[in-house]
Amino acid sequence: MDMTLPEPSELERTHSQALEDRIQAKIRSAGGFLPFNAFMQMALYEPGLGYYVAGARKFGAEGDFVTAPELSPLFSQCMARQCAEVLEQFQRSACILELGAGSGVMAADMLAELERLDSLPDHYYILELSPDLRQRQQAILKARLPHLYASIRWLDSLEGLQLYGVVVANEVLDSMPVQLFAAKDKEISERGVALKNGMCVWAESVLEDNDLTQRVEMLRQRYGEEWATPYCSELNPQLSAWMRSLGGILQEGLVLLVDYGHPGSEYYHPQRHQGTLITHYRHRSTEDPFLWVGLQDITANVDFSAVAEAGTAAGLSLAGYTNQANFLLANDLDALFMAELDDDLQGRLALSQQVKMLTLPAEMGERFQVIGFTKALDLRPRGFALRDFSHRL
Ligand SMILES: C[S@@+](CC[C@H](N)C(=O)[O-])C[C@H]1O[C@@H](n2cnc3c(N)ncnc32)[C@H](O)[C@@H]1O
């Protein structure tokens, strides 16, 4: 255990123990082995207890990690500029749908910017799995934009929605449960969780031919010529269904997904033989997802080649793929930065620090990627005009 990690409070420990008990019961009822994605689903989303659905702070300085919209309003203002370009194409009413809206700060900053640009959507829909986050979003949006509040709608599911406009999701794909695999010479194992002395421990189950082995064999054929043995990595089993649901609701418009990740050839590079799974707890990273379940975030990078493939299979057209720095600069980041500068030296320093964090390669600038898909829209989104790396997918 990393001794430098801050200790949870008594209350947090009790909460974590309740989730751990439920996970252990699940492992026993599954016969002693739980695939990792089932564990991750419970750790993050178990009703009332999971990391995202219970009351942990999660975002911001006091939380576990900082996302781009939490770091700076400039991020959401640039996203708004991209949305405005699309919304302006419509003769009819058009809307924005945000998936996994976190604290609600991106929605608030985007709507404020869209209002400044006179490009407000008819509705701003939010699909949020977490009742706790939904409440936080409602509080921030009611406080900051009382006059627009009636146009913001929370959805329980995407069923029946027909969307003309833009779908946005920042750091949602990386928080979907992943299946972990270990590819050896002749066999493929699924990695998961078992119990030993009353504790969750890593375990492997050798797979017969199934959906996961077929997918891993496909990855091995494409990228695995020089894979080490064993080669451990992960994949997102929900991706295709999720993209299909987006392709199904979007009638006309743009889907924009922002996250940390790589094209498949880099994701499944021989050197990355331990995969990309990581946990966040109070701004520290650990590699132990079984530590303080429910109190720490668990996440994996995104395979953007798989996203592109799933999107096109869902009837969407790939509109571009670039890194966050290029995308923000192509959406007026520099002009927005200059416009915000005033005489206050502290404010200037803070703002330039935000721009650095958003764009420097070692910060978010190159680690984060943006992928866009259009449907029935004759537009090359401005965010991909500076550099488009679609050929790398
Ligand atoms: C890392 S947080 C990012 C929050 C916010 N977008 C931000 O940038 O600050 C991940 C969010 O994705 C949501 N999420 C995970 N899976 C989802 C899904 N299948 N559909 C919609 N939201 C999802 C979580 O509930 C959480 O709000």
mmCIF file of C-alpha atoms in Angstrom, residues 12-302:
data_model
loop_
_atom_site.group_PDB
_atom_site.id
_atom_site.type_symbol
_atom_site.label_atom_id
_atom_site.label_comp_id
_atom_site.label_asym_id
_atom_site.label_seq_id
_atom_site.Cartn_x
_atom_site.Cartn_y
_atom_site.Cartn_z
ATOM 1 C CA GLU A 12 -15.637 6.883 4.621
ATOM 2 C CA ARG A 13 -14.192 3.606 5.869
ATOM 3 C CA THR A 14 -17.640 2.420 6.941
ATOM 4 C CA HIS A 15 -19.034 3.348 3.538
ATOM 5 C CA SER A 16 -16.204 1.547 1.752
ATOM 6 C CA GLN A 17 -16.644 -1.540 3.953
ATOM 7 C CA ALA A 18 -20.372 -1.699 3.072
ATOM 8 C CA LEU A 19 -19.505 -1.729 -0.643
ATOM 9 C CA GLU A 20 -16.688 -4.213 -0.112
ATOM 10 C CA ASP A 21 -19.130 -6.552 1.701
ATOM 11 C CA ARG A 22 -21.539 -6.350 -1.226
ATOM 12 C CA ILE A 23 -18.761 -7.024 -3.742
ATOM 13 C CA GLN A 24 -17.507 -9.990 -1.715
ATOM 14 C CA ALA A 25 -21.013 -11.443 -1.596
ATOM 15 C CA LYS A 26 -21.194 -11.066 -5.374
ATOM 16 C CA ILE A 27 -17.841 -12.836 -5.818
ATOM 17 C CA ARG A 28 -19.075 -15.734 -3.646
ATOM 18 C CA SER A 29 -22.378 -15.993 -5.508
ATOM 19 C CA ALA A 30 -20.483 -15.972 -8.824
ATOM 20 C CA GLY A 31 -18.550 -19.058 -7.698
ATOM 21 C CA GLY A 32 -15.387 -17.326 -6.471
ATOM 22 C CA PHE A 33 -14.405 -15.261 -9.532
ATOM 23 C CA LEU A 34 -15.812 -11.950 -10.721
ATOM 24 C CA PRO A 35 -14.665 -10.526 -14.091
ATOM 25 C CA PHE A 36 -13.013 -7.136 -13.611
ATOM 26 C CA ASN A 37 -15.699 -5.191 -15.486
ATOM 27 C CA ALA A 38 -18.357 -6.522 -13.086
ATOM 28 C CA PHE A 39 -16.176 -5.448 -10.148
ATOM 29 C CA MET A 40 -15.584 -1.995 -11.695
ATOM 30 C CA GLN A 41 -19.297 -1.591 -12.390
ATOM 31 C CA MET A 42 -20.023 -2.139 -8.683
ATOM 32 C CA ALA A 43 -17.071 -0.062 -7.439
ATOM 33 C CA LEU A 44 -18.181 2.946 -9.486
ATOM 34 C CA TYR A 45 -21.932 2.572 -9.952
ATOM 35 C CA GLU A 46 -23.431 0.242 -7.316
ATOM 36 C CA PRO A 47 -26.681 2.014 -6.287
ATOM 37 C CA GLY A 48 -26.159 4.086 -3.142
ATOM 38 C CA LEU A 49 -22.544 2.978 -2.663
ATOM 39 C CA GLY A 50 -20.474 3.215 -5.863
ATOM 40 C CA TYR A 51 -17.894 5.952 -6.320
ATOM 41 C CA TYR A 52 -19.932 7.948 -8.844
ATOM 42 C CA VAL A 53 -23.347 7.465 -7.299
ATOM 43 C CA ALA A 54 -22.549 8.151 -3.642
ATOM 44 C CA GLY A 55 -21.549 11.457 -2.107
ATOM 45 C CA ALA A 56 -17.738 11.572 -2.477
ATOM 46 C CA ARG A 57 -16.406 14.978 -3.620
ATOM 47 C CA LYS A 58 -14.711 13.530 -6.730
ATOM 48 C CA PHE A 59 -14.031 16.679 -8.768
ATOM 49 C CA GLY A 60 -11.890 19.735 -8.080
ATOM 50 C CA ALA A 61 -9.193 20.710 -5.601
ATOM 51 C CA GLU A 62 -10.780 18.870 -2.655
ATOM 52 C CA GLY A 63 -11.740 15.855 -4.723
ATOM 53 C CA ASP A 64 -9.755 13.107 -6.388
ATOM 54 C CA PHE A 65 -9.030 14.540 -9.823
ATOM 55 C CA VAL A 66 -9.537 17.705 -11.862
ATOM 56 C CA THR A 67 -11.187 17.602 -15.272
ATOM 57 C CA ALA A 68 -10.714 20.276 -17.950
ATOM 58 C CA PRO A 69 -14.054 22.045 -17.330
ATOM 59 C CA GLU A 70 -13.259 22.129 -13.598
ATOM 60 C CA LEU A 71 -9.844 23.545 -14.336
ATOM 61 C CA SER A 72 -10.926 26.453 -16.501
ATOM 62 C CA PRO A 73 -14.078 27.974 -18.018
ATOM 63 C CA LEU A 74 -12.022 28.492 -21.179
ATOM 64 C CA PHE A 75 -12.432 24.789 -21.995
ATOM 65 C CA SER A 76 -16.233 24.981 -21.968
ATOM 66 C CA GLN A 77 -16.220 28.303 -23.795
ATOM 67 C CA CYS A 78 -14.267 26.673 -26.636
ATOM 68 C CA MET A 79 -16.682 23.713 -26.619
ATOM 69 C CA ALA A 80 -19.541 26.230 -26.812
ATOM 70 C CA ARG A 81 -17.961 27.863 -29.858
ATOM 71 C CA GLN A 82 -17.863 24.477 -31.585
ATOM 72 C CA CYS A 83 -21.488 23.845 -30.640
ATOM 73 C CA ALA A 84 -22.518 27.293 -31.872
ATOM 74 C CA GLU A 85 -21.066 26.555 -35.299
ATOM 75 C CA VAL A 86 -23.267 23.464 -35.520
ATOM 76 C CA LEU A 87 -26.414 24.965 -33.965
ATOM 77 C CA GLU A 88 -26.252 27.818 -36.481
ATOM 78 C CA GLN A 89 -26.708 25.303 -39.330
ATOM 79 C CA PHE A 90 -30.234 24.443 -38.238
ATOM 80 C CA GLN A 91 -33.372 26.092 -39.576
ATOM 81 C CA ARG A 92 -35.363 24.170 -36.960
ATOM 82 C CA SER A 93 -35.013 23.969 -33.192
ATOM 83 C CA ALA A 94 -31.747 22.339 -32.076
ATOM 84 C CA CYS A 95 -30.499 21.029 -28.774
ATOM 85 C CA ILE A 96 -27.395 19.930 -26.877
ATOM 86 C CA LEU A 97 -27.142 16.658 -24.966
ATOM 87 C CA GLU A 98 -24.380 16.273 -22.395
ATOM 88 C CA LEU A 99 -23.570 12.797 -21.119
ATOM 89 C CA GLY A 100 -22.089 12.392 -17.643
ATOM 90 C CA ALA A 101 -22.128 16.078 -16.705
ATOM 91 C CA GLY A 102 -20.071 15.810 -13.496
ATOM 92 C CA SER A 103 -20.489 18.829 -11.244
ATOM 93 C CA GLY A 104 -22.490 20.685 -13.940
ATOM 94 C CA VAL A 105 -19.834 23.338 -14.416
ATOM 95 C CA MET A 106 -19.314 22.578 -18.123
ATOM 96 C CA ALA A 107 -23.054 22.940 -18.784
ATOM 97 C CA ALA A 108 -23.107 26.251 -16.916
ATOM 98 C CA ASP A 109 -20.056 27.691 -18.694
ATOM 99 C CA MET A 110 -21.183 26.436 -22.103
ATOM 100 C CA LEU A 111 -24.670 27.857 -21.746
ATOM 101 C CA ALA A 112 -23.292 31.220 -20.562
ATOM 102 C CA GLU A 113 -21.010 31.373 -23.606
ATOM 103 C CA LEU A 114 -23.762 30.263 -25.995
ATOM 104 C CA GLU A 115 -25.957 33.016 -24.603
ATOM 105 C CA ARG A 116 -23.156 35.552 -25.221
ATOM 106 C CA LEU A 117 -22.925 34.245 -28.790
ATOM 107 C CA ASP A 118 -26.701 34.406 -29.192
ATOM 108 C CA SER A 119 -26.706 30.694 -30.075
ATOM 109 C CA LEU A 120 -28.628 29.131 -27.221
ATOM 110 C CA PRO A 121 -30.029 25.643 -27.874
ATOM 111 C CA ASP A 122 -33.752 25.064 -27.387
ATOM 112 C CA HIS A 123 -32.920 22.553 -24.677
ATOM 113 C CA TYR A 124 -29.778 21.450 -22.904
ATOM 114 C CA TYR A 125 -30.320 17.797 -22.016
ATOM 115 C CA ILE A 126 -28.217 16.007 -19.415
ATOM 116 C CA LEU A 127 -28.038 12.259 -18.960
ATOM 117 C CA GLU A 128 -26.480 11.565 -15.590
ATOM 118 C CA LEU A 129 -26.295 8.113 -14.014
ATOM 119 C CA SER A 130 -25.561 9.477 -10.553
ATOM 120 C CA PRO A 131 -28.427 10.879 -8.439
ATOM 121 C CA ASP A 132 -25.852 12.672 -6.263
ATOM 122 C CA LEU A 133 -24.266 14.402 -9.277
ATOM 123 C CA ARG A 134 -27.662 15.225 -10.747
ATOM 124 C CA GLN A 135 -28.482 17.157 -7.558
ATOM 125 C CA ARG A 136 -25.165 18.994 -7.697
ATOM 126 C CA GLN A 137 -25.773 19.884 -11.346
ATOM 127 C CA GLN A 138 -29.250 21.190 -10.558
ATOM 128 C CA ALA A 139 -27.926 23.352 -7.714
ATOM 129 C CA ILE A 140 -25.111 24.934 -9.727
ATOM 130 C CA LEU A 141 -27.255 25.547 -12.811
ATOM 131 C CA LYS A 142 -30.150 27.022 -10.823
ATOM 132 C CA ALA A 143 -27.751 29.343 -8.999
ATOM 133 C CA ARG A 144 -25.748 30.442 -12.024
ATOM 134 C CA LEU A 145 -28.355 30.529 -14.789
ATOM 135 C CA PRO A 146 -31.794 30.930 -13.191
ATOM 136 C CA HIS A 147 -33.191 32.497 -16.377
ATOM 137 C CA LEU A 148 -32.127 29.490 -18.486
ATOM 138 C CA TYR A 149 -32.946 26.799 -15.943
ATOM 139 C CA ALA A 150 -36.295 25.877 -17.519
ATOM 140 C CA SER A 151 -34.542 24.957 -20.769
ATOM 141 C CA ILE A 152 -32.307 22.373 -19.038
ATOM 142 C CA ARG A 153 -33.743 18.859 -18.871
ATOM 143 C CA TRP A 154 -32.415 15.800 -17.062
ATOM 144 C CA LEU A 155 -33.043 12.482 -18.800
ATOM 145 C CA ASP A 156 -33.268 9.038 -17.191
ATOM 146 C CA SER A 157 -32.380 7.317 -20.442
ATOM 147 C CA LEU A 158 -31.943 8.112 -24.121
ATOM 148 C CA GLU A 159 -34.954 6.070 -25.111
ATOM 149 C CA GLY A 160 -37.308 7.899 -27.449
ATOM 150 C CA LEU A 161 -35.028 10.943 -27.826
ATOM 151 C CA GLN A 162 -34.572 12.309 -31.341
ATOM 152 C CA LEU A 163 -31.796 14.819 -31.268
ATOM 153 C CA TYR A 164 -31.024 17.560 -33.750
ATOM 154 C CA GLY A 165 -27.884 19.326 -32.569
ATOM 155 C CA VAL A 166 -24.799 18.300 -30.587
ATOM 156 C CA VAL A 167 -23.912 15.487 -28.191
ATOM 157 C CA VAL A 168 -20.963 16.212 -25.872
ATOM 158 C CA ALA A 169 -19.208 13.988 -23.358
ATOM 159 C CA ASN A 170 -16.026 14.887 -21.498
ATOM 160 C CA GLU A 171 -14.219 12.071 -19.689
ATOM 161 C CA VAL A 172 -17.166 9.672 -19.852
ATOM 162 C CA LEU A 173 -15.659 6.864 -21.933
ATOM 163 C CA ASP A 174 -12.757 6.462 -19.505
ATOM 164 C CA SER A 175 -15.121 5.751 -16.635
ATOM 165 C CA MET A 176 -16.914 2.852 -18.325
ATOM 166 C CA PRO A 177 -16.118 -0.594 -16.897
ATOM 167 C CA VAL A 178 -13.382 -2.440 -18.811
ATOM 168 C CA GLN A 179 -12.687 -6.123 -19.323
ATOM 169 C CA LEU A 180 -9.096 -7.049 -18.511
ATOM 170 C CA PHE A 181 -7.285 -9.760 -20.411
ATOM 171 C CA ALA A 182 -3.933 -11.518 -20.365
ATOM 172 C CA ALA A 183 -2.879 -12.928 -23.745
ATOM 173 C CA LYS A 184 -0.364 -15.739 -23.533
ATOM 174 C CA ASP A 185 1.070 -17.874 -26.317
ATOM 175 C CA LYS A 186 -1.754 -20.372 -26.589
ATOM 176 C CA GLU A 187 -4.426 -19.091 -24.274
ATOM 177 C CA ILE A 188 -6.288 -15.983 -23.286
ATOM 178 C CA SER A 189 -7.327 -15.360 -19.705
ATOM 179 C CA GLU A 190 -9.788 -12.886 -18.321
ATOM 180 C CA ARG A 191 -8.501 -10.991 -15.302
ATOM 181 C CA GLY A 192 -10.807 -10.424 -12.390
ATOM 182 C CA VAL A 193 -11.279 -10.615 -8.666
ATOM 183 C CA ALA A 194 -11.302 -13.511 -6.197
ATOM 184 C CA LEU A 195 -11.213 -13.696 -2.408
ATOM 185 C CA LYS A 196 -8.235 -14.659 -0.265
ATOM 186 C CA ASN A 197 -8.247 -14.397 3.531
ATOM 187 C CA GLY A 198 -11.320 -12.186 3.313
ATOM 188 C CA MET A 199 -9.672 -9.735 0.877
ATOM 189 C CA CYS A 200 -10.220 -9.010 -2.821
ATOM 190 C CA VAL A 201 -7.238 -10.219 -4.839
ATOM 191 C CA TRP A 202 -6.386 -10.465 -8.522
ATOM 192 C CA ALA A 203 -7.309 -13.728 -10.238
ATOM 193 C CA GLU A 204 -7.389 -15.085 -13.768
ATOM 194 C CA SER A 205 -9.785 -17.373 -15.523
ATOM 195 C CA VAL A 206 -8.686 -19.125 -18.716
ATOM 196 C CA LEU A 207 -11.299 -18.531 -21.387
ATOM 197 C CA GLU A 208 -12.868 -20.896 -23.845
ATOM 198 C CA ASP A 209 -13.773 -19.361 -27.186
ATOM 199 C CA ASN A 210 -16.088 -16.438 -26.416
ATOM 200 C CA ASP A 211 -16.722 -12.816 -27.300
ATOM 201 C CA LEU A 212 -13.705 -11.593 -25.330
ATOM 202 C CA THR A 213 -11.276 -14.121 -26.825
ATOM 203 C CA GLN A 214 -12.468 -13.187 -30.308
ATOM 204 C CA ARG A 215 -11.901 -9.517 -29.643
ATOM 205 C CA VAL A 216 -8.464 -10.138 -28.149
ATOM 206 C CA GLU A 217 -7.515 -12.300 -31.137
ATOM 207 C CA MET A 218 -8.538 -9.435 -33.410
ATOM 208 C CA LEU A 219 -6.359 -7.026 -31.417
ATOM 209 C CA ARG A 220 -3.497 -9.528 -31.513
ATOM 210 C CA GLN A 221 -3.778 -9.831 -35.298
ATOM 211 C CA ARG A 222 -3.772 -6.075 -35.733
ATOM 212 C CA TYR A 223 -1.254 -4.947 -33.167
ATOM 213 C CA GLY A 224 0.215 -7.979 -31.438
ATOM 214 C CA GLU A 225 3.100 -9.201 -33.551
ATOM 215 C CA GLU A 226 5.610 -8.197 -30.869
ATOM 216 C CA TRP A 227 3.449 -8.494 -27.764
ATOM 217 C CA ALA A 228 5.193 -9.774 -24.649
ATOM 218 C CA THR A 229 3.872 -12.927 -22.997
ATOM 219 C CA PRO A 230 1.710 -12.411 -21.095
ATOM 220 C CA TYR A 231 0.389 -9.224 -22.668
ATOM 221 C CA CYS A 232 -2.122 -7.604 -20.313
ATOM 222 C CA SER A 233 -4.504 -4.888 -21.359
ATOM 223 C CA GLU A 234 -8.169 -4.063 -21.410
ATOM 224 C CA LEU A 235 -11.113 -3.218 -23.657
ATOM 225 C CA ASN A 236 -14.460 -1.514 -23.189
ATOM 226 C CA PRO A 237 -17.254 -4.065 -23.798
ATOM 227 C CA GLN A 238 -20.000 -1.392 -23.666
ATOM 228 C CA LEU A 239 -18.509 0.799 -26.364
ATOM 229 C CA SER A 240 -20.394 -0.527 -29.400
ATOM 230 C CA ALA A 241 -23.795 -0.477 -27.703
ATOM 231 C CA TRP A 242 -23.145 3.013 -26.347
ATOM 232 C CA MET A 243 -22.144 4.381 -29.761
ATOM 233 C CA ARG A 244 -25.160 2.625 -31.302
ATOM 234 C CA SER A 245 -27.441 4.436 -28.893
ATOM 235 C CA LEU A 246 -25.826 7.778 -29.826
ATOM 236 C CA GLY A 247 -26.093 6.939 -33.533
ATOM 237 C CA GLY A 248 -29.736 6.033 -32.934
ATOM 238 C CA ILE A 249 -30.820 9.244 -31.205
ATOM 239 C CA LEU A 250 -28.831 11.698 -33.330
ATOM 240 C CA GLN A 251 -30.919 12.654 -36.360
ATOM 241 C CA GLU A 252 -28.712 15.450 -37.573
ATOM 242 C CA GLY A 253 -25.659 17.049 -35.997
ATOM 243 C CA LEU A 254 -22.357 16.394 -34.242
ATOM 244 C CA VAL A 255 -21.082 14.039 -31.510
ATOM 245 C CA LEU A 256 -17.983 15.281 -29.649
ATOM 246 C CA LEU A 257 -16.134 12.991 -27.259
ATOM 247 C CA VAL A 258 -13.143 14.204 -25.252
ATOM 248 C CA ASP A 259 -10.941 11.895 -23.221
ATOM 249 C CA TYR A 260 -7.449 10.625 -22.543
ATOM 250 C CA GLY A 261 -6.387 7.836 -24.828
ATOM 251 C CA HIS A 262 -4.640 6.802 -27.986
ATOM 252 C CA PRO A 263 -5.179 5.285 -31.423
ATOM 253 C CA GLY A 264 -5.282 1.461 -31.211
ATOM 254 C CA SER A 265 -1.690 1.016 -32.449
ATOM 255 C CA GLU A 266 -0.406 3.067 -29.499
ATOM 256 C CA TYR A 267 -2.885 1.676 -26.991
ATOM 257 C CA TYR A 268 -1.928 -1.911 -27.754
ATOM 258 C CA HIS A 269 1.743 -1.113 -28.354
ATOM 259 C CA PRO A 270 4.086 -3.897 -27.199
ATOM 260 C CA GLN A 271 5.585 -1.555 -24.596
ATOM 261 C CA ARG A 272 2.213 -0.943 -22.960
ATOM 262 C CA HIS A 273 2.008 -4.549 -21.783
ATOM 263 C CA GLN A 274 0.430 -3.757 -18.414
ATOM 264 C CA GLY A 275 -2.576 -1.937 -19.856
ATOM 265 C CA THR A 276 -3.710 1.499 -18.734
ATOM 266 C CA LEU A 277 -5.929 0.864 -15.715
ATOM 267 C CA ILE A 278 -5.331 3.409 -12.976
ATOM 268 C CA THR A 279 -7.093 4.737 -9.886
ATOM 269 C CA HIS A 280 -7.320 8.261 -8.499
ATOM 270 C CA TYR A 281 -7.610 9.110 -4.861
ATOM 271 C CA ARG A 282 -7.156 12.689 -3.685
ATOM 272 C CA HIS A 283 -4.932 13.604 -6.619
ATOM 273 C CA ARG A 284 -2.682 10.575 -6.137
ATOM 274 C CA SER A 285 -2.634 7.655 -8.551
ATOM 275 C CA THR A 286 -2.549 4.115 -7.282
ATOM 276 C CA GLU A 287 -2.507 0.877 -9.185
ATOM 277 C CA ASP A 288 -4.615 -0.963 -6.629
ATOM 278 C CA PRO A 289 -8.323 -0.866 -7.542
ATOM 279 C CA PHE A 290 -9.175 -2.975 -4.482
ATOM 280 C CA LEU A 291 -8.008 -0.308 -2.077
ATOM 281 C CA TRP A 292 -10.873 1.607 -0.399
ATOM 282 C CA VAL A 293 -13.485 0.605 -2.941
ATOM 283 C CA GLY A 294 -16.070 3.288 -3.518
ATOM 284 C CA LEU A 295 -13.696 6.019 -2.352
ATOM 285 C CA GLN A 296 -11.368 6.066 -5.319
ATOM 286 C CA ASP A 297 -11.979 6.517 -9.020
ATOM 287 C CA ILE A 298 -11.039 3.677 -11.365
ATOM 288 C CA THR A 299 -10.359 4.482 -14.985
ATOM 289 C CA ALA A 300 -8.722 3.249 -18.172
ATOM 290 C CA ASN A 301 -7.529 5.109 -21.264
ATOM 291 C CA VAL A 302 -9.697 5.154 -24.378
#
